[in-house]
XYZ file of C-alpha atoms in Angstrom:
453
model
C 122.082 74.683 96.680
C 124.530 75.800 94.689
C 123.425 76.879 90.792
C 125.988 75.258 88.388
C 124.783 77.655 85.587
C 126.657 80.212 87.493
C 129.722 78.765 86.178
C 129.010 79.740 82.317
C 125.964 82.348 82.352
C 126.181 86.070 82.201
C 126.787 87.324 85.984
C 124.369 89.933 87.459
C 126.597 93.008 88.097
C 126.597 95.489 90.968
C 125.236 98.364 89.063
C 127.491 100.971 90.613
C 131.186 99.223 90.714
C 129.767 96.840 87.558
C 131.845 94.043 89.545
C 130.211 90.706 89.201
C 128.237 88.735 91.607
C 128.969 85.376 90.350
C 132.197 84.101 88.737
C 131.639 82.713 85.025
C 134.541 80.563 85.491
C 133.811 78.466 82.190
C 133.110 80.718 80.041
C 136.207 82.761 78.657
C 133.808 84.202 76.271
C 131.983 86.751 78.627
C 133.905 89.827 80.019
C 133.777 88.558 83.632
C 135.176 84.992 83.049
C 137.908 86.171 80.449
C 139.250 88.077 83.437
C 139.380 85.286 85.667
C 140.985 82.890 83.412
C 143.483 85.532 82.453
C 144.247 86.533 86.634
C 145.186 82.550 87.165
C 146.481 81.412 83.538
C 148.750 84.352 83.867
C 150.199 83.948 87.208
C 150.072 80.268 86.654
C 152.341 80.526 83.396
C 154.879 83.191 85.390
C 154.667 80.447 88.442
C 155.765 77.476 85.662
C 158.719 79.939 84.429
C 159.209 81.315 87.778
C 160.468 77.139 89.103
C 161.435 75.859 85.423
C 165.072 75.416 86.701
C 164.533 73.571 89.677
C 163.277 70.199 87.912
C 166.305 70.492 85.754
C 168.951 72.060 87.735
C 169.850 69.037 90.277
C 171.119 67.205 87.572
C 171.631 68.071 83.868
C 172.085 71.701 84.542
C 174.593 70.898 87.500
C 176.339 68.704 85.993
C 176.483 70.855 82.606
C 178.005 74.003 84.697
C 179.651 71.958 87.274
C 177.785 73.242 90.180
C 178.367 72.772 93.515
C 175.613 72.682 96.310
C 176.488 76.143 97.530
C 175.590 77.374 93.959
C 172.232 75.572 93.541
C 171.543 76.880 97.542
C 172.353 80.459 96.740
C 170.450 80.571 93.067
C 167.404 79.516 94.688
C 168.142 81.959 97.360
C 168.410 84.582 94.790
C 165.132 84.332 93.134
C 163.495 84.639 95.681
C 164.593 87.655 96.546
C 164.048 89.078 93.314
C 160.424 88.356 93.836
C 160.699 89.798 97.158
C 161.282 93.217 95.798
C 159.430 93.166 92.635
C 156.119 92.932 95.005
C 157.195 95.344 97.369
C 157.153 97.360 93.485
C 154.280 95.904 92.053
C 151.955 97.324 94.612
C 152.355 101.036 94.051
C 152.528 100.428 90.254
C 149.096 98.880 90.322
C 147.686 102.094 91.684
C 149.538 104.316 88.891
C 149.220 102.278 85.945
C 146.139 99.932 87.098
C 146.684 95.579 87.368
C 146.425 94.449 83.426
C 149.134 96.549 82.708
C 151.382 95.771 85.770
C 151.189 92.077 85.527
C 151.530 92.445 81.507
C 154.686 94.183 82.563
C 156.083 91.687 84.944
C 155.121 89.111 82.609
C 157.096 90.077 79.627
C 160.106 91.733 81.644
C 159.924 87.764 82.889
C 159.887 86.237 79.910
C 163.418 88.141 78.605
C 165.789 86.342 81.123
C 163.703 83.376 80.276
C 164.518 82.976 77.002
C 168.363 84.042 77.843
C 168.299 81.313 80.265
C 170.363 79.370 77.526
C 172.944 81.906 77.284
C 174.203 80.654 80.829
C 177.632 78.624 81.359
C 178.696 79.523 84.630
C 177.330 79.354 88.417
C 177.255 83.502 88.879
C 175.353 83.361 85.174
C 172.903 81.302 86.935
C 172.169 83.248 89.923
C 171.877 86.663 87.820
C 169.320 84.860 85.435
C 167.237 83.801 88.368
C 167.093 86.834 89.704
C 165.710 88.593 86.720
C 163.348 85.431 86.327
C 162.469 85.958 89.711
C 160.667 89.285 88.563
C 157.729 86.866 87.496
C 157.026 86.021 91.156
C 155.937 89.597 91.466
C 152.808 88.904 89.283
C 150.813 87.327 92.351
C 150.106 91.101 93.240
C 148.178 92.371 89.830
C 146.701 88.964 89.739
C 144.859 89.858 93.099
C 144.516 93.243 92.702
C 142.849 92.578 88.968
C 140.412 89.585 90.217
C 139.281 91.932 93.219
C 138.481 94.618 90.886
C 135.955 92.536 88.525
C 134.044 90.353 91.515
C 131.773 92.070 93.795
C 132.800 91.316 97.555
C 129.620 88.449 97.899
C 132.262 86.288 96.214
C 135.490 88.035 95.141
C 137.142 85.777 98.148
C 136.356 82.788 96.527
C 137.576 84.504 93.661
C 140.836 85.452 94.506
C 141.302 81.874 96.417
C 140.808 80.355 93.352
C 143.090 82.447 91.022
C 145.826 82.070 93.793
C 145.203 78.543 94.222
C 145.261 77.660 90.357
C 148.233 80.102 89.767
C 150.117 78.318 92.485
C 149.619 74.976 90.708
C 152.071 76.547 88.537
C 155.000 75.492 90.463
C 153.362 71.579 90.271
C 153.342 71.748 86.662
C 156.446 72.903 85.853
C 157.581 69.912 87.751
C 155.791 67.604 85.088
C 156.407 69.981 81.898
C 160.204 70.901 81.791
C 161.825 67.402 82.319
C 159.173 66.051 79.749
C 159.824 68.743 77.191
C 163.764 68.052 78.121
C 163.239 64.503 77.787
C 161.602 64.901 73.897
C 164.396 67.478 72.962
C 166.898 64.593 73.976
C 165.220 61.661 72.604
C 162.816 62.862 69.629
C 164.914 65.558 68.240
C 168.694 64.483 68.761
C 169.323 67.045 71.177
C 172.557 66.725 73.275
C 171.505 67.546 77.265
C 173.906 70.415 76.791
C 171.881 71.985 74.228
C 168.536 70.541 75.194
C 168.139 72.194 78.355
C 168.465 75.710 77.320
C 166.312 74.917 74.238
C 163.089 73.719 76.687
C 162.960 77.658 78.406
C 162.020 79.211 74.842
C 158.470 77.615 75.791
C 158.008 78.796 78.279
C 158.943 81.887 77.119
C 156.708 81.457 74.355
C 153.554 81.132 76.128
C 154.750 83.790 78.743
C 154.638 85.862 75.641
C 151.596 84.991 74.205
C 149.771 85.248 77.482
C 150.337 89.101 78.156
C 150.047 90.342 74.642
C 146.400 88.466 74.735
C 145.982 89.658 78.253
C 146.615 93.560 76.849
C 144.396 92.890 73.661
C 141.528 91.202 75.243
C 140.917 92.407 78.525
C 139.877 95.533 80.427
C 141.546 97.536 83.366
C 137.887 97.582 84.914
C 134.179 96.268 84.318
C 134.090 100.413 83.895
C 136.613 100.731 80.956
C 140.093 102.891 82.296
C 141.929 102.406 85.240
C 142.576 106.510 85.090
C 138.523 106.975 85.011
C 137.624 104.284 87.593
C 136.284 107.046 89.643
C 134.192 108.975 87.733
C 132.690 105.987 86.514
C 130.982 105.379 89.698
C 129.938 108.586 89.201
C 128.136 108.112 86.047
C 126.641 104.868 87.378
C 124.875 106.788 90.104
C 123.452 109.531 88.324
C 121.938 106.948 85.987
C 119.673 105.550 88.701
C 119.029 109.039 90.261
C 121.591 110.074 93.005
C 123.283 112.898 93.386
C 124.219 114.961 96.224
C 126.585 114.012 99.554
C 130.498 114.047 98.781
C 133.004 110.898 99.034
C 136.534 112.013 98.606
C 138.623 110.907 95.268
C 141.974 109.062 96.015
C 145.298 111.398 95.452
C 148.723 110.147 95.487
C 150.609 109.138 98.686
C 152.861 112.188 98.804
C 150.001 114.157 97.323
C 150.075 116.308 100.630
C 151.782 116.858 104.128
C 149.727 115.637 106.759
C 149.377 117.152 110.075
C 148.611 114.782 113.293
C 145.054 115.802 113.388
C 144.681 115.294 109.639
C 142.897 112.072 108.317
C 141.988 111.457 104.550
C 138.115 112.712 105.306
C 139.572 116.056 106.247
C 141.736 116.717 102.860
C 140.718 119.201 100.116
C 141.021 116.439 97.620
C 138.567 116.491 94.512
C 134.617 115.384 96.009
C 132.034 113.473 94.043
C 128.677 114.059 95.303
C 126.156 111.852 95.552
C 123.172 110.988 97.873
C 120.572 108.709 98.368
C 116.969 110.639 96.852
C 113.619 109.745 97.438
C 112.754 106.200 96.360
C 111.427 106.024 92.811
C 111.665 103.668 90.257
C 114.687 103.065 88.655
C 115.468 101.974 85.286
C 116.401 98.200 84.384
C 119.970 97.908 82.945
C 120.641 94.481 81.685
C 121.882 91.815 84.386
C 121.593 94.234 87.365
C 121.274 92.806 90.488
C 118.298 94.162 92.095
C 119.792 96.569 95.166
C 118.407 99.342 97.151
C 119.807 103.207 96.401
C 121.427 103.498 99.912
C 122.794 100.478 99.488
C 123.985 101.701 95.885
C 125.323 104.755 98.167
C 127.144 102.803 100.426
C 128.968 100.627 97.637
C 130.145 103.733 95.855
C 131.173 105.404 99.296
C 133.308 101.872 100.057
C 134.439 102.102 96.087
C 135.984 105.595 95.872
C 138.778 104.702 98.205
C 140.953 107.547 99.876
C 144.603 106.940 99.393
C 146.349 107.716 102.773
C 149.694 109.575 102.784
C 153.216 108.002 103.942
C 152.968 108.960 106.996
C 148.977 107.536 107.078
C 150.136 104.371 105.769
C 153.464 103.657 108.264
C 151.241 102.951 111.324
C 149.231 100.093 109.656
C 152.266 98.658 107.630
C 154.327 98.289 111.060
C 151.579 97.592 113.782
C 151.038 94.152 115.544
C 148.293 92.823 113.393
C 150.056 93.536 110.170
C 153.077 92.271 111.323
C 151.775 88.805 112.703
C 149.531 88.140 109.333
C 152.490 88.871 107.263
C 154.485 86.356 109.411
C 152.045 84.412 108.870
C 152.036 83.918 104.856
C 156.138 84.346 105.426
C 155.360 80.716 107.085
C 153.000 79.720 104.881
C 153.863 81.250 101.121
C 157.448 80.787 102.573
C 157.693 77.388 103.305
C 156.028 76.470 100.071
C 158.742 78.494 97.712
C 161.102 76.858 99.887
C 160.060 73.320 99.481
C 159.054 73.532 95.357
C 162.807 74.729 95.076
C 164.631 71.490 96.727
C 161.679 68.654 96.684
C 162.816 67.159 93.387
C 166.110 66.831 94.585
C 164.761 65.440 98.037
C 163.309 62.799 96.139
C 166.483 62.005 93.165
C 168.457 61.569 96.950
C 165.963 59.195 98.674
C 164.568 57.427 95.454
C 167.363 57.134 92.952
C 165.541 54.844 90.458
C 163.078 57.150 89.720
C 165.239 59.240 87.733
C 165.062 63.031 86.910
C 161.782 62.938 85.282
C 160.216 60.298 87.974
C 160.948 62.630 91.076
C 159.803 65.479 88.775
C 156.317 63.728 88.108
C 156.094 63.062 92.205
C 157.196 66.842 93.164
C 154.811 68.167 90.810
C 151.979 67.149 93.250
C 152.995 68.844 95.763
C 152.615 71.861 93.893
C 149.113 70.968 91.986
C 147.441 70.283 95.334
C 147.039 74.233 95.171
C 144.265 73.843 92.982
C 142.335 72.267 95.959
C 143.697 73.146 99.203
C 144.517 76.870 99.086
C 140.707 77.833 97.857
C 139.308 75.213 100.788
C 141.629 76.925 103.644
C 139.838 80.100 102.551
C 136.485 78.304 102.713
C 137.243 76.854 105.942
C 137.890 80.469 107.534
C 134.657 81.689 105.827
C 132.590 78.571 106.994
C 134.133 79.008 111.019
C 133.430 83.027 111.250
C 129.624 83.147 111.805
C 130.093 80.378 114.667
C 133.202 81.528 116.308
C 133.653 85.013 114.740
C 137.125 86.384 114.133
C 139.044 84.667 117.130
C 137.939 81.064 114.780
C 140.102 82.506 111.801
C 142.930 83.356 113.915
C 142.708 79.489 115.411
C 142.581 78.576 111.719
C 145.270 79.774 110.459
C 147.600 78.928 114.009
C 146.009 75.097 113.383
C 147.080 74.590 110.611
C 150.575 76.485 111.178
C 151.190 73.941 113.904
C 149.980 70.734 112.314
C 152.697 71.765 109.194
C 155.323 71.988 111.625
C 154.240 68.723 113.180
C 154.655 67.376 109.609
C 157.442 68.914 108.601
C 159.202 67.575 111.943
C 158.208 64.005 111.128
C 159.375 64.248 107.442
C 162.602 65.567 108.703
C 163.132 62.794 111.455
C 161.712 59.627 109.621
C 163.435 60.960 106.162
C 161.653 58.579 104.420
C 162.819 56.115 102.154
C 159.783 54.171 101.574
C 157.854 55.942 98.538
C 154.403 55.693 100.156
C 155.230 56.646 103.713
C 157.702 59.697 101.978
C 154.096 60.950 99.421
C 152.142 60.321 101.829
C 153.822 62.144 104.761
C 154.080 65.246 102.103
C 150.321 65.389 100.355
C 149.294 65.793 104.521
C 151.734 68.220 105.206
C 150.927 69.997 101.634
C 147.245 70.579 102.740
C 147.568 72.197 105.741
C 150.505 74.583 104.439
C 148.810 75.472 101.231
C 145.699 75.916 103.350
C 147.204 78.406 105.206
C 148.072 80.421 102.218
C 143.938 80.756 101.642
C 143.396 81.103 105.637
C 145.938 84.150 105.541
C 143.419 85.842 102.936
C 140.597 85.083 105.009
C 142.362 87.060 108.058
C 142.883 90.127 105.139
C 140.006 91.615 105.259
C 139.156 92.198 108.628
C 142.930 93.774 109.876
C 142.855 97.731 109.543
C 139.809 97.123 107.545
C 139.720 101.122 106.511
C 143.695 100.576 104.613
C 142.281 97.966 102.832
């Protein structure tokens, strides 16, 4: 049964990596759960800026620039890419400069075109705004990176399902927020909609603000203190309780050496740390330790001290099969769910008129909040098939609920709903079996090329 104390009380740590073995998701206060609310608060907050023109852009934005549908098309088109290529970024700088500092980064070279967002009067201003909003979409890589680095792997899954799944409710509540702060602007302050509209993205440029300045000031790189001295503080950990001895190789840089055909990352002269399992003796009690054996102490810091392969290393797991299908996979997934925040207000202003900008905004908004729930279960789901079905049950997971979204998708398309029960109905099913797959992807993660990972 599941201990609900969990949820607020100090976590026992691995006493090697210092990652914790519970998540203290209600209690900001301790180390642990200040992390976590800082991995999903910040990625939900870049999410929020990320889609704060799309609730406002069918209408009072349009109609202020005098867009066309081309221009609205190729604006969302636009930052998306952005994201695109900040991620392919963000990866690589997480390994220099370590995830708080990346995704404080992205976050506050975000928040700049967001508060410029104002300064915008014509269709190309729009699309070269978005694309340097679209920067915040890269913050979904830190975010991971920095949740995996705090949890130990009994539960960093659920972990990371849950800051991706509350970050994604991001694009949901920007669907409620920005036509609501627009609407008070207008009617509680004398705002004209030409001024109103770029007034409402100073908040959240505000709070993107505020978010990675208390994200640099509050938090860690690592349970272990420095991103830079990660290593040798697994190290340290070890000789504490008594091990010394066998090596496990240091991670270099990617172009740190040429590699021959016959070379592999155990055969570099990188820098060793030596440790091995000694005699067993007893060990002293640090405070909220879990209780674990000295080989098994061995075998965490062996799985820790990661070696970083070279280019050439690398290219044969980026472009093989496995890789390729799981990353069309989330394309699908992740995809279709950009895709749809971006133009599901507007599907709703065409179908249901009276409801108004701020009605279909309210409506749209669930799609997006369903995150909260659905992308953490499609990660439980995969966890909950593999010990009956083992890893062939994942891959029928994540296919499932693929082809059910289609099969919704289809019928949304072909029915095109103008009945406002059949139309939210039709897309809260096809929302949990697409955000689903999102968490189902993750699931799959861990067990492709599990030595790159």
């Amino acid at each position: 049964m599941f201990d609900l104390t969990l949820l607020y009380k100090a976590p026992e740590v691995n006493p090697v990596n210092r990652k914790a073995r519970s998540i203290p998701g209600l209690n900001p206060v301790n180390l642990y759960g200040r992390v976590f609310f800082f991995s999903w608060f910040g990625f939900l907050i870049a999410f929020w800026s990320w889609y704060a023109f799309p609730p406002l852009l069918y209408v009072t934005i349009a109609r202020d620039l005098s867009l066309t549908p081309s221009d609205i098309a190729n604006s969302n088109i636009i930052a998306l890419t952005a994201t695109l290529l900040v991620r392919l970024v963000a990866g690589p700088a997480c390994d220099r400069f370590g995830p708080r500092w990346t995704f404080a980064g992205c976050l506050l070279a975000g928040a700049i075109p967001t508060a410029l967002a104002g300064t915008v009067y014509s269709a190309s201003g729009l699309m070269a705004i978005r694309f340097f909003v679209g920067i915040l979409g890269g913050s979904f890589v830190p975010c991971q990176v920095w949740s995996t680095g705090f949890f130990d792997k009994n539960v960093v899954g659920t972990a990371n399902a849950l800051t991706g799944g509350f970050g994604n409710a991001g694009g949901g509540i920007t669907y409620f927020l920005m036509p609501a702060i627009f609407d008070s602007l207008v009617e509680n302050q004398g705002l004209t909609p030409h001024v109103a509209w770029r007034v409402t993205f100073i908040v959240p440029f505000i709070c993107i603000t505020v978010t990675a300045i208390a994200m640099l000031v509050l938090c860690p790189d690592t349970p272990t203190g420095k991103w830079s001295e990660r290593h040798l503080a697994v190290q340290q950990n070890l000789a504490s309780h008594g091990i010394s001895g066998a090596v496990v190789d240091v991670p270099g840089e990617l172009t740190d050496k040429a590699t021959t055909g016959t070379d592999s990352p155990s055969d570099s002269s990188e820098t060793k740390l030596g440790f091995e399992a000694v005699e067993p003796k007893q060990v002293g009690s640090f405070a909220h330790e879990a209780q674990i054996g000295e080989q098994q102490m061995l075998d965490t810091a062996r799985g820790e001290v990661v070696v970083k392969p070279t280019f050439r290393e690398a290219l044969p797991v980026i472009f093989s099969p496995q890789t390729l299908v799981l990353g069309g996979g989330y394309f699908c997934s992740f995809g279709g769910e950009l895709a749809i925040n971006s133009i599901l207000g507007s599907y709703y202003q065409k179908n249901f008129p009276t409801l108004g900008q701020t009605g279909t905004g309210n409506w749209a908004a669930m799609f997006g909040l369903l995150n909260v729930v659905f992308r953490p279960l499609g990660g439980v789901v995969s966890d909950l098939i593999y010990p009956y079905i083992g890893l062939w049950g994942k891959k029928m997971w994540i296919h499932g609920v693929a082809v059910i979204t289609g099969v919704f998708l289809i019928a949304i398309g072909i029915s095109n709903p103008h009945d406002q029960n059949t139309m939210f109905g039709l897309i809260a099913g096809m929302a949990f079996f697409l955000e689903a797959g999102n968490g189902a992807n993750f699931g799959l993660v861990p067990h492709v090329h599990p030595h790159a990972n």
